[in-house]
Amino acid sequence: MTRSLTDDLGTVLDLPDAPTRVVSLVPSLTEAVAATAPGLLVGATDWCTNPTDLDVARVRGTKNPDLAAVRALSPDLVVANKEENRELDVRRLRESGVAVWVTDIETVPQALTSMRRLLTGPLALDAPTWLDEADELWGGPPPPVRDRVAVPIWRDPWMVVGPRTYTTDLLRRMGHDNPFAHGTARYPAVEITQVDADGVDEVWLPDEPYVFTEEDGPEAFTRTPTRLVSGRLLTWYGPAMVQAHRELR
């Protein structure tokens, strides 16, 4: 038996009532599926590092997945994300008969809604307790802004988190305004003087995609205090949201 369901981008997919073989091309979604029904996953990317003991076939990266390896796993469903994965790879998989569910997440509410739709819809699972907890922790209105926090994601050249991103919305829901949450570029290139400036109260340096460390990152700032943070807690939607509320706030 099959069902017709619509993913976040409006694509209608004919899916089995209860998929048993799932490949994830998104680290956040890998963690979410593994935490809810670990036996469903048969494949994931090399960047899917949580849970640390996940024992499934690896299909290379999010931007360059090994499509032949994905097909060889005979998945009932591949889960992807508009930002994380290339439209070309999604299209090629679909053209070869592989069902691909694409999520679209730019805010915390979108993350909560999208994951609930994925888990209870195409994956035919009950909503997990971690999702209900994340919804309770993050689902309310954001608090008043108390400071301005910038989040670099790369150096040489320096790049920062910008508008229309999950991270910027997560910051706002912790009371932090992102001074780079304006303009058109979602991850704009900037000069270090724009980050180490009067308009920034603190700089959070994550360990992904660029691996900032005590020796690589903080030394570049002469004015603005810095804080090393987990990139997973800043950018991964899923079970990480519960931990992020506890540790980042």
PDB file of C-alpha atoms in Angstrom:
ATOM      1  CA  MET A   1       0.000   0.000   0.000  1.00  0.00           C
ATOM      2  CA  THR A   2       1.159   3.528  -0.764  1.00  0.00           C
ATOM      3  CA  ARG A   3       0.196   7.026   0.294  1.00  0.00           C
ATOM      4  CA  SER A   4       0.516  10.365  -1.495  1.00  0.00           C
ATOM      5  CA  LEU A   5       2.200  12.954   0.719  1.00  0.00           C
ATOM      6  CA  THR A   6       3.599  16.427   0.035  1.00  0.00           C
ATOM      7  CA  ASP A   7       7.051  17.499   1.224  1.00  0.00           C
ATOM      8  CA  ASP A   8       8.059  20.995   2.420  1.00  0.00           C
ATOM      9  CA  LEU A   9       8.648  22.218  -1.144  1.00  0.00           C
ATOM     10  CA  GLY A  10       5.270  21.028  -2.427  1.00  0.00           C
ATOM     11  CA  THR A  11       6.440  17.891  -4.215  1.00  0.00           C
ATOM     12  CA  VAL A  12       3.913  15.050  -4.041  1.00  0.00           C
ATOM     13  CA  LEU A  13       5.485  11.649  -3.309  1.00  0.00           C
ATOM     14  CA  ASP A  14       3.948   8.193  -3.429  1.00  0.00           C
ATOM     15  CA  LEU A  15       5.347   6.424  -0.390  1.00  0.00           C
ATOM     16  CA  PRO A  16       4.876   3.064   1.301  1.00  0.00           C
ATOM     17  CA  ASP A  17       2.655   2.984   4.365  1.00  0.00           C
ATOM     18  CA  ALA A  18       5.585   2.071   6.605  1.00  0.00           C
ATOM     19  CA  PRO A  19       9.085   2.671   5.164  1.00  0.00           C
ATOM     20  CA  THR A  20      11.741   0.300   6.456  1.00  0.00           C
ATOM     21  CA  ARG A  21      14.820   1.601   4.617  1.00  0.00           C
ATOM     22  CA  VAL A  22      15.753   5.277   4.926  1.00  0.00           C
ATOM     23  CA  VAL A  23      18.850   7.162   3.775  1.00  0.00           C
ATOM     24  CA  SER A  24      19.523  10.582   5.298  1.00  0.00           C
ATOM     25  CA  LEU A  25      21.576  13.238   3.529  1.00  0.00           C
ATOM     26  CA  VAL A  26      21.308  15.715   6.431  1.00  0.00           C
ATOM     27  CA  PRO A  27      23.156  15.355   9.769  1.00  0.00           C
ATOM     28  CA  SER A  28      20.305  16.949  11.736  1.00  0.00           C
ATOM     29  CA  LEU A  29      17.720  14.634  10.203  1.00  0.00           C
ATOM     30  CA  THR A  30      19.975  11.613  10.685  1.00  0.00           C
ATOM     31  CA  GLU A  31      20.134  12.357  14.392  1.00  0.00           C
ATOM     32  CA  ALA A  32      16.373  12.958  14.539  1.00  0.00           C
ATOM     33  CA  VAL A  33      15.494   9.685  12.811  1.00  0.00           C
ATOM     34  CA  ALA A  34      18.091   7.707  14.774  1.00  0.00           C
ATOM     35  CA  ALA A  35      16.747   9.067  18.066  1.00  0.00           C
ATOM     36  CA  THR A  36      13.195   8.124  17.102  1.00  0.00           C
ATOM     37  CA  ALA A  37      13.515   4.842  15.185  1.00  0.00           C
ATOM     38  CA  PRO A  38      17.194   3.893  14.683  1.00  0.00           C
ATOM     39  CA  GLY A  39      16.395   0.716  12.770  1.00  0.00           C
ATOM     40  CA  LEU A  40      15.023   2.717   9.853  1.00  0.00           C
ATOM     41  CA  LEU A  41      18.356   4.160   8.776  1.00  0.00           C
ATOM     42  CA  VAL A  42      20.420   2.198   6.278  1.00  0.00           C
ATOM     43  CA  GLY A  43      22.589   5.054   5.014  1.00  0.00           C
ATOM     44  CA  ALA A  44      23.862   8.511   5.984  1.00  0.00           C
ATOM     45  CA  THR A  45      26.525  11.022   4.968  1.00  0.00           C
ATOM     46  CA  ASP A  46      30.066  11.165   6.302  1.00  0.00           C
ATOM     47  CA  TRP A  47      29.053  14.339   8.159  1.00  0.00           C
ATOM     48  CA  CYS A  48      26.335  12.533  10.113  1.00  0.00           C
ATOM     49  CA  THR A  49      28.357  12.261  13.309  1.00  0.00           C
ATOM     50  CA  ASN A  50      25.505  11.908  15.813  1.00  0.00           C
ATOM     51  CA  PRO A  51      24.744   9.473  17.257  1.00  0.00           C
ATOM     52  CA  THR A  52      28.418   8.576  17.475  1.00  0.00           C
ATOM     53  CA  ASP A  53      27.723   4.841  17.319  1.00  0.00           C
ATOM     54  CA  LEU A  54      25.548   4.981  14.195  1.00  0.00           C
ATOM     55  CA  ASP A  55      26.431   1.907  12.150  1.00  0.00           C
ATOM     56  CA  VAL A  56      25.082   2.421   8.631  1.00  0.00           C
ATOM     57  CA  ALA A  57      26.498   2.686   5.123  1.00  0.00           C
ATOM     58  CA  ARG A  58      28.125   6.034   4.356  1.00  0.00           C
ATOM     59  CA  VAL A  59      27.289   7.825   1.107  1.00  0.00           C
ATOM     60  CA  ARG A  60      29.877  10.628   1.097  1.00  0.00           C
ATOM     61  CA  GLY A  61      28.944  14.273   1.808  1.00  0.00           C
ATOM     62  CA  THR A  62      25.872  16.473   1.837  1.00  0.00           C
ATOM     63  CA  LYS A  63      26.993  18.441  -1.227  1.00  0.00           C
ATOM     64  CA  ASN A  64      28.493  15.511  -3.129  1.00  0.00           C
ATOM     65  CA  PRO A  65      26.580  12.358  -2.163  1.00  0.00           C
ATOM     66  CA  ASP A  66      27.484   9.131  -3.918  1.00  0.00           C
ATOM     67  CA  LEU A  67      24.204   8.677  -5.774  1.00  0.00           C
ATOM     68  CA  ALA A  68      25.106   5.186  -6.946  1.00  0.00           C
ATOM     69  CA  ALA A  69      25.725   4.168  -3.334  1.00  0.00           C
ATOM     70  CA  VAL A  70      22.384   5.655  -2.311  1.00  0.00           C
ATOM     71  CA  ARG A  71      20.548   3.729  -5.038  1.00  0.00           C
ATOM     72  CA  ALA A  72      22.368   0.511  -4.125  1.00  0.00           C
ATOM     73  CA  LEU A  73      20.850   0.698  -0.649  1.00  0.00           C
ATOM     74  CA  SER A  74      17.352   0.410  -2.186  1.00  0.00           C
ATOM     75  CA  PRO A  75      15.838   3.024   0.130  1.00  0.00           C
ATOM     76  CA  ASP A  76      12.109   3.448   0.541  1.00  0.00           C
ATOM     77  CA  LEU A  77      12.846   7.099   1.200  1.00  0.00           C
ATOM     78  CA  VAL A  78      15.745   9.551   1.116  1.00  0.00           C
ATOM     79  CA  VAL A  79      15.476  12.599   3.378  1.00  0.00           C
ATOM     80  CA  ALA A  80      17.148  15.836   2.313  1.00  0.00           C
ATOM     81  CA  ASN A  81      17.106  19.575   2.968  1.00  0.00           C
ATOM     82  CA  LYS A  82      16.807  22.547   0.630  1.00  0.00           C
ATOM     83  CA  GLU A  83      19.852  24.319   2.092  1.00  0.00           C
ATOM     84  CA  GLU A  84      22.048  21.332   2.862  1.00  0.00           C
ATOM     85  CA  ASN A  85      21.631  19.397  -0.388  1.00  0.00           C
ATOM     86  CA  ARG A  86      21.832  20.286  -4.053  1.00  0.00           C
ATOM     87  CA  GLU A  87      18.663  20.351  -6.143  1.00  0.00           C
ATOM     88  CA  LEU A  88      20.611  18.534  -8.871  1.00  0.00           C
ATOM     89  CA  ASP A  89      21.253  15.517  -6.643  1.00  0.00           C
ATOM     90  CA  VAL A  90      17.631  15.425  -5.514  1.00  0.00           C
ATOM     91  CA  ARG A  91      16.463  15.566  -9.122  1.00  0.00           C
ATOM     92  CA  ARG A  92      18.828  12.811 -10.268  1.00  0.00           C
ATOM     93  CA  LEU A  93      17.693  10.517  -7.488  1.00  0.00           C
ATOM     94  CA  ARG A  94      14.049  11.142  -8.294  1.00  0.00           C
ATOM     95  CA  GLU A  95      14.644  10.589 -12.010  1.00  0.00           C
ATOM     96  CA  SER A  96      16.055   7.161 -11.159  1.00  0.00           C
ATOM     97  CA  GLY A  97      12.934   6.267  -9.200  1.00  0.00           C
ATOM     98  CA  VAL A  98      14.106   7.080  -5.667  1.00  0.00           C
ATOM     99  CA  ALA A  99      11.623   8.939  -3.455  1.00  0.00           C
ATOM    100  CA  VAL A 100      13.234  12.023  -1.862  1.00  0.00           C
ATOM    101  CA  TRP A 101      11.529  14.061   0.853  1.00  0.00           C
ATOM    102  CA  VAL A 102      12.962  17.605   1.001  1.00  0.00           C
ATOM    103  CA  THR A 103      12.669  19.720   4.140  1.00  0.00           C
ATOM    104  CA  ASP A 104      12.843  23.529   4.131  1.00  0.00           C
ATOM    105  CA  ILE A 105      13.959  25.042   7.442  1.00  0.00           C
ATOM    106  CA  GLU A 106      14.972  28.647   8.104  1.00  0.00           C
ATOM    107  CA  THR A 107      13.450  29.217  11.551  1.00  0.00           C
ATOM    108  CA  VAL A 108      12.918  27.349  14.796  1.00  0.00           C
ATOM    109  CA  PRO A 109       9.141  27.023  14.268  1.00  0.00           C
ATOM    110  CA  GLN A 110       9.785  25.678  10.759  1.00  0.00           C
ATOM    111  CA  ALA A 111      12.192  23.121  12.222  1.00  0.00           C
ATOM    112  CA  LEU A 112       9.626  21.922  14.753  1.00  0.00           C
ATOM    113  CA  THR A 113       6.851  21.728  12.162  1.00  0.00           C
ATOM    114  CA  SER A 114       8.998  20.162   9.455  1.00  0.00           C
ATOM    115  CA  MET A 115      10.390  17.429  11.694  1.00  0.00           C
ATOM    116  CA  ARG A 116       6.939  16.582  13.023  1.00  0.00           C
ATOM    117  CA  ARG A 117       5.620  16.308   9.454  1.00  0.00           C
ATOM    118  CA  LEU A 118       8.543  14.098   8.412  1.00  0.00           C
ATOM    119  CA  LEU A 119       8.414  11.760  11.384  1.00  0.00           C
ATOM    120  CA  THR A 120       4.644  11.335  11.611  1.00  0.00           C
ATOM    121  CA  GLY A 121       3.971  11.564   7.876  1.00  0.00           C
ATOM    122  CA  PRO A 122       6.253   9.708   5.445  1.00  0.00           C
ATOM    123  CA  LEU A 123       8.063   7.794   8.212  1.00  0.00           C
ATOM    124  CA  ALA A 124       4.749   6.838   9.887  1.00  0.00           C
ATOM    125  CA  LEU A 125       6.128   7.195  13.418  1.00  0.00           C
ATOM    126  CA  ASP A 126       4.614   8.531  16.610  1.00  0.00           C
ATOM    127  CA  ALA A 127       5.849  11.976  17.608  1.00  0.00           C
ATOM    128  CA  PRO A 128       8.863  11.370  19.893  1.00  0.00           C
ATOM    129  CA  THR A 129       9.157  12.808  23.382  1.00  0.00           C
ATOM    130  CA  TRP A 130      12.262  14.801  22.435  1.00  0.00           C
ATOM    131  CA  LEU A 131      10.247  16.658  19.777  1.00  0.00           C
ATOM    132  CA  ASP A 132       7.436  17.447  22.198  1.00  0.00           C
ATOM    133  CA  GLU A 133      10.054  18.716  24.657  1.00  0.00           C
ATOM    134  CA  ALA A 134      11.750  20.850  22.004  1.00  0.00           C
ATOM    135  CA  ASP A 135       8.357  22.265  21.018  1.00  0.00           C
ATOM    136  CA  GLU A 136       7.645  23.193  24.625  1.00  0.00           C
ATOM    137  CA  LEU A 137      11.071  24.771  25.119  1.00  0.00           C
ATOM    138  CA  TRP A 138      11.262  26.754  21.881  1.00  0.00           C
ATOM    139  CA  GLY A 139       7.662  27.107  20.724  1.00  0.00           C
ATOM    140  CA  GLY A 140       6.808  30.300  22.601  1.00  0.00           C
ATOM    141  CA  PRO A 141       7.397  33.934  21.581  1.00  0.00           C
ATOM    142  CA  PRO A 142      10.989  35.218  21.662  1.00  0.00           C
ATOM    143  CA  PRO A 143      12.102  37.235  24.695  1.00  0.00           C
ATOM    144  CA  PRO A 144      13.188  40.883  24.494  1.00  0.00           C
ATOM    145  CA  VAL A 145      16.566  41.495  22.860  1.00  0.00           C
ATOM    146  CA  ARG A 146      19.305  41.931  25.451  1.00  0.00           C
ATOM    147  CA  ASP A 147      22.478  41.971  23.332  1.00  0.00           C
ATOM    148  CA  ARG A 148      23.967  41.472  19.864  1.00  0.00           C
ATOM    149  CA  VAL A 149      25.781  38.253  18.969  1.00  0.00           C
ATOM    150  CA  ALA A 150      27.632  37.503  15.724  1.00  0.00           C
ATOM    151  CA  VAL A 151      28.425  33.974  14.558  1.00  0.00           C
ATOM    152  CA  PRO A 152      31.309  33.511  12.094  1.00  0.00           C
ATOM    153  CA  ILE A 153      31.262  30.262  10.141  1.00  0.00           C
ATOM    154  CA  TRP A 154      34.537  30.705   8.243  1.00  0.00           C
ATOM    155  CA  ARG A 155      37.739  32.695   8.169  1.00  0.00           C
ATOM    156  CA  ASP A 156      40.066  33.701   5.316  1.00  0.00           C
ATOM    157  CA  PRO A 157      37.697  35.052   4.155  1.00  0.00           C
ATOM    158  CA  TRP A 158      35.554  35.728   7.180  1.00  0.00           C
ATOM    159  CA  MET A 159      31.922  34.744   6.733  1.00  0.00           C
ATOM    160  CA  VAL A 160      29.075  35.065   9.225  1.00  0.00           C
ATOM    161  CA  VAL A 161      25.566  33.755   9.736  1.00  0.00           C
ATOM    162  CA  GLY A 162      23.112  36.154   8.120  1.00  0.00           C
ATOM    163  CA  PRO A 163      19.354  36.535   7.557  1.00  0.00           C
ATOM    164  CA  ARG A 164      16.766  33.806   6.946  1.00  0.00           C
ATOM    165  CA  THR A 165      18.744  31.141   8.796  1.00  0.00           C
ATOM    166  CA  TYR A 166      17.833  28.725  11.555  1.00  0.00           C
ATOM    167  CA  THR A 167      20.809  29.945  13.604  1.00  0.00           C
ATOM    168  CA  THR A 168      19.746  33.588  13.491  1.00  0.00           C
ATOM    169  CA  ASP A 169      16.240  32.661  14.639  1.00  0.00           C
ATOM    170  CA  LEU A 170      17.650  30.434  17.386  1.00  0.00           C
ATOM    171  CA  LEU A 171      19.763  33.347  18.630  1.00  0.00           C
ATOM    172  CA  ARG A 172      16.749  35.644  18.621  1.00  0.00           C
ATOM    173  CA  ARG A 173      14.791  33.147  20.728  1.00  0.00           C
ATOM    174  CA  MET A 174      17.552  33.301  23.309  1.00  0.00           C
ATOM    175  CA  GLY A 175      17.393  37.089  23.438  1.00  0.00           C
ATOM    176  CA  HIS A 176      20.317  37.738  21.088  1.00  0.00           C
ATOM    177  CA  ASP A 177      20.055  39.959  18.018  1.00  0.00           C
ATOM    178  CA  ASN A 178      22.275  39.069  15.074  1.00  0.00           C
ATOM    179  CA  PRO A 179      23.815  42.322  13.747  1.00  0.00           C
ATOM    180  CA  PHE A 180      24.217  40.645  10.349  1.00  0.00           C
ATOM    181  CA  ALA A 181      20.594  39.501  10.052  1.00  0.00           C
ATOM    182  CA  HIS A 182      19.874  42.009   7.300  1.00  0.00           C
ATOM    183  CA  GLY A 183      20.577  42.197   3.592  1.00  0.00           C
ATOM    184  CA  THR A 184      20.254  39.470   0.993  1.00  0.00           C
ATOM    185  CA  ALA A 185      23.176  37.098   1.600  1.00  0.00           C
ATOM    186  CA  ARG A 186      22.363  34.358   4.101  1.00  0.00           C
ATOM    187  CA  TYR A 187      26.071  33.844   4.864  1.00  0.00           C
ATOM    188  CA  PRO A 188      27.773  37.095   3.890  1.00  0.00           C
ATOM    189  CA  ALA A 189      31.500  37.620   3.588  1.00  0.00           C
ATOM    190  CA  VAL A 190      32.679  40.396   5.913  1.00  0.00           C
ATOM    191  CA  GLU A 191      35.800  42.138   7.095  1.00  0.00           C
ATOM    192  CA  ILE A 192      37.013  41.214  10.552  1.00  0.00           C
ATOM    193  CA  THR A 193      36.622  44.872  11.534  1.00  0.00           C
ATOM    194  CA  GLN A 194      32.868  44.553  10.924  1.00  0.00           C
ATOM    195  CA  VAL A 195      32.657  41.725  13.442  1.00  0.00           C
ATOM    196  CA  ASP A 196      35.165  43.078  15.960  1.00  0.00           C
ATOM    197  CA  ALA A 197      33.188  46.306  16.224  1.00  0.00           C
ATOM    198  CA  ASP A 198      31.078  48.473  18.515  1.00  0.00           C
ATOM    199  CA  GLY A 199      27.878  47.008  17.066  1.00  0.00           C
ATOM    200  CA  VAL A 200      28.688  43.507  18.373  1.00  0.00           C
ATOM    201  CA  ASP A 201      28.552  42.549  22.056  1.00  0.00           C
ATOM    202  CA  GLU A 202      29.870  38.994  21.713  1.00  0.00           C
ATOM    203  CA  VAL A 203      31.156  36.648  19.014  1.00  0.00           C
ATOM    204  CA  TRP A 204      30.270  32.968  19.145  1.00  0.00           C
ATOM    205  CA  LEU A 205      32.809  30.762  17.382  1.00  0.00           C
ATOM    206  CA  PRO A 206      31.401  27.310  16.481  1.00  0.00           C
ATOM    207  CA  ASP A 207      33.356  24.171  15.635  1.00  0.00           C
ATOM    208  CA  GLU A 208      31.636  23.675  12.279  1.00  0.00           C
ATOM    209  CA  PRO A 209      31.835  24.159   9.376  1.00  0.00           C
ATOM    210  CA  TYR A 210      35.095  25.933  10.251  1.00  0.00           C
ATOM    211  CA  VAL A 211      36.682  24.418  13.341  1.00  0.00           C
ATOM    212  CA  PHE A 212      37.376  27.394  15.586  1.00  0.00           C
ATOM    213  CA  THR A 213      39.516  26.549  18.627  1.00  0.00           C
ATOM    214  CA  GLU A 214      41.193  28.348  21.510  1.00  0.00           C
ATOM    215  CA  GLU A 215      44.242  28.850  19.265  1.00  0.00           C
ATOM    216  CA  ASP A 216      42.388  29.571  16.012  1.00  0.00           C
ATOM    217  CA  GLY A 217      39.792  32.334  16.122  1.00  0.00           C
ATOM    218  CA  PRO A 218      39.722  34.260  19.423  1.00  0.00           C
ATOM    219  CA  GLU A 219      43.124  35.840  18.771  1.00  0.00           C
ATOM    220  CA  ALA A 220      41.666  37.727  15.793  1.00  0.00           C
ATOM    221  CA  PHE A 221      39.436  39.845  18.039  1.00  0.00           C
ATOM    222  CA  THR A 222      40.799  42.785  19.998  1.00  0.00           C
ATOM    223  CA  ARG A 223      37.549  44.414  21.110  1.00  0.00           C
ATOM    224  CA  THR A 224      34.701  41.927  21.145  1.00  0.00           C
ATOM    225  CA  PRO A 225      34.582  39.058  23.658  1.00  0.00           C
ATOM    226  CA  THR A 226      34.446  35.602  22.087  1.00  0.00           C
ATOM    227  CA  ARG A 227      32.904  32.305  23.125  1.00  0.00           C
ATOM    228  CA  LEU A 228      33.615  28.860  21.708  1.00  0.00           C
ATOM    229  CA  VAL A 229      30.345  26.990  21.159  1.00  0.00           C
ATOM    230  CA  SER A 230      29.162  23.711  19.683  1.00  0.00           C
ATOM    231  CA  GLY A 231      28.207  24.089  16.038  1.00  0.00           C
ATOM    232  CA  ARG A 232      25.783  21.221  16.467  1.00  0.00           C
ATOM    233  CA  LEU A 233      23.842  23.114  19.119  1.00  0.00           C
ATOM    234  CA  LEU A 234      23.720  26.242  16.961  1.00  0.00           C
ATOM    235  CA  THR A 235      22.778  24.687  13.639  1.00  0.00           C
ATOM    236  CA  TRP A 236      21.303  21.211  14.107  1.00  0.00           C
ATOM    237  CA  TYR A 237      17.538  20.974  14.426  1.00  0.00           C
ATOM    238  CA  GLY A 238      16.386  17.772  16.118  1.00  0.00           C
ATOM    239  CA  PRO A 239      17.298  16.323  19.525  1.00  0.00           C
ATOM    240  CA  ALA A 240      20.119  18.902  19.672  1.00  0.00           C
ATOM    241  CA  MET A 241      17.443  21.564  20.216  1.00  0.00           C
ATOM    242  CA  VAL A 242      16.737  20.242  23.703  1.00  0.00           C
ATOM    243  CA  GLN A 243      20.416  20.289  24.619  1.00  0.00           C
ATOM    244  CA  ALA A 244      20.859  23.722  23.006  1.00  0.00           C
ATOM    245  CA  HIS A 245      18.163  25.215  25.204  1.00  0.00           C
ATOM    246  CA  ARG A 246      19.956  23.936  28.296  1.00  0.00           C
ATOM    247  CA  GLU A 247      23.554  24.772  27.339  1.00  0.00           C
ATOM    248  CA  LEU A 248      23.423  27.856  25.121  1.00  0.00           C
ATOM    249  CA  ARG A 249      20.951  29.837  27.185  1.00  0.00           C
TER     250      ARG A 249
END
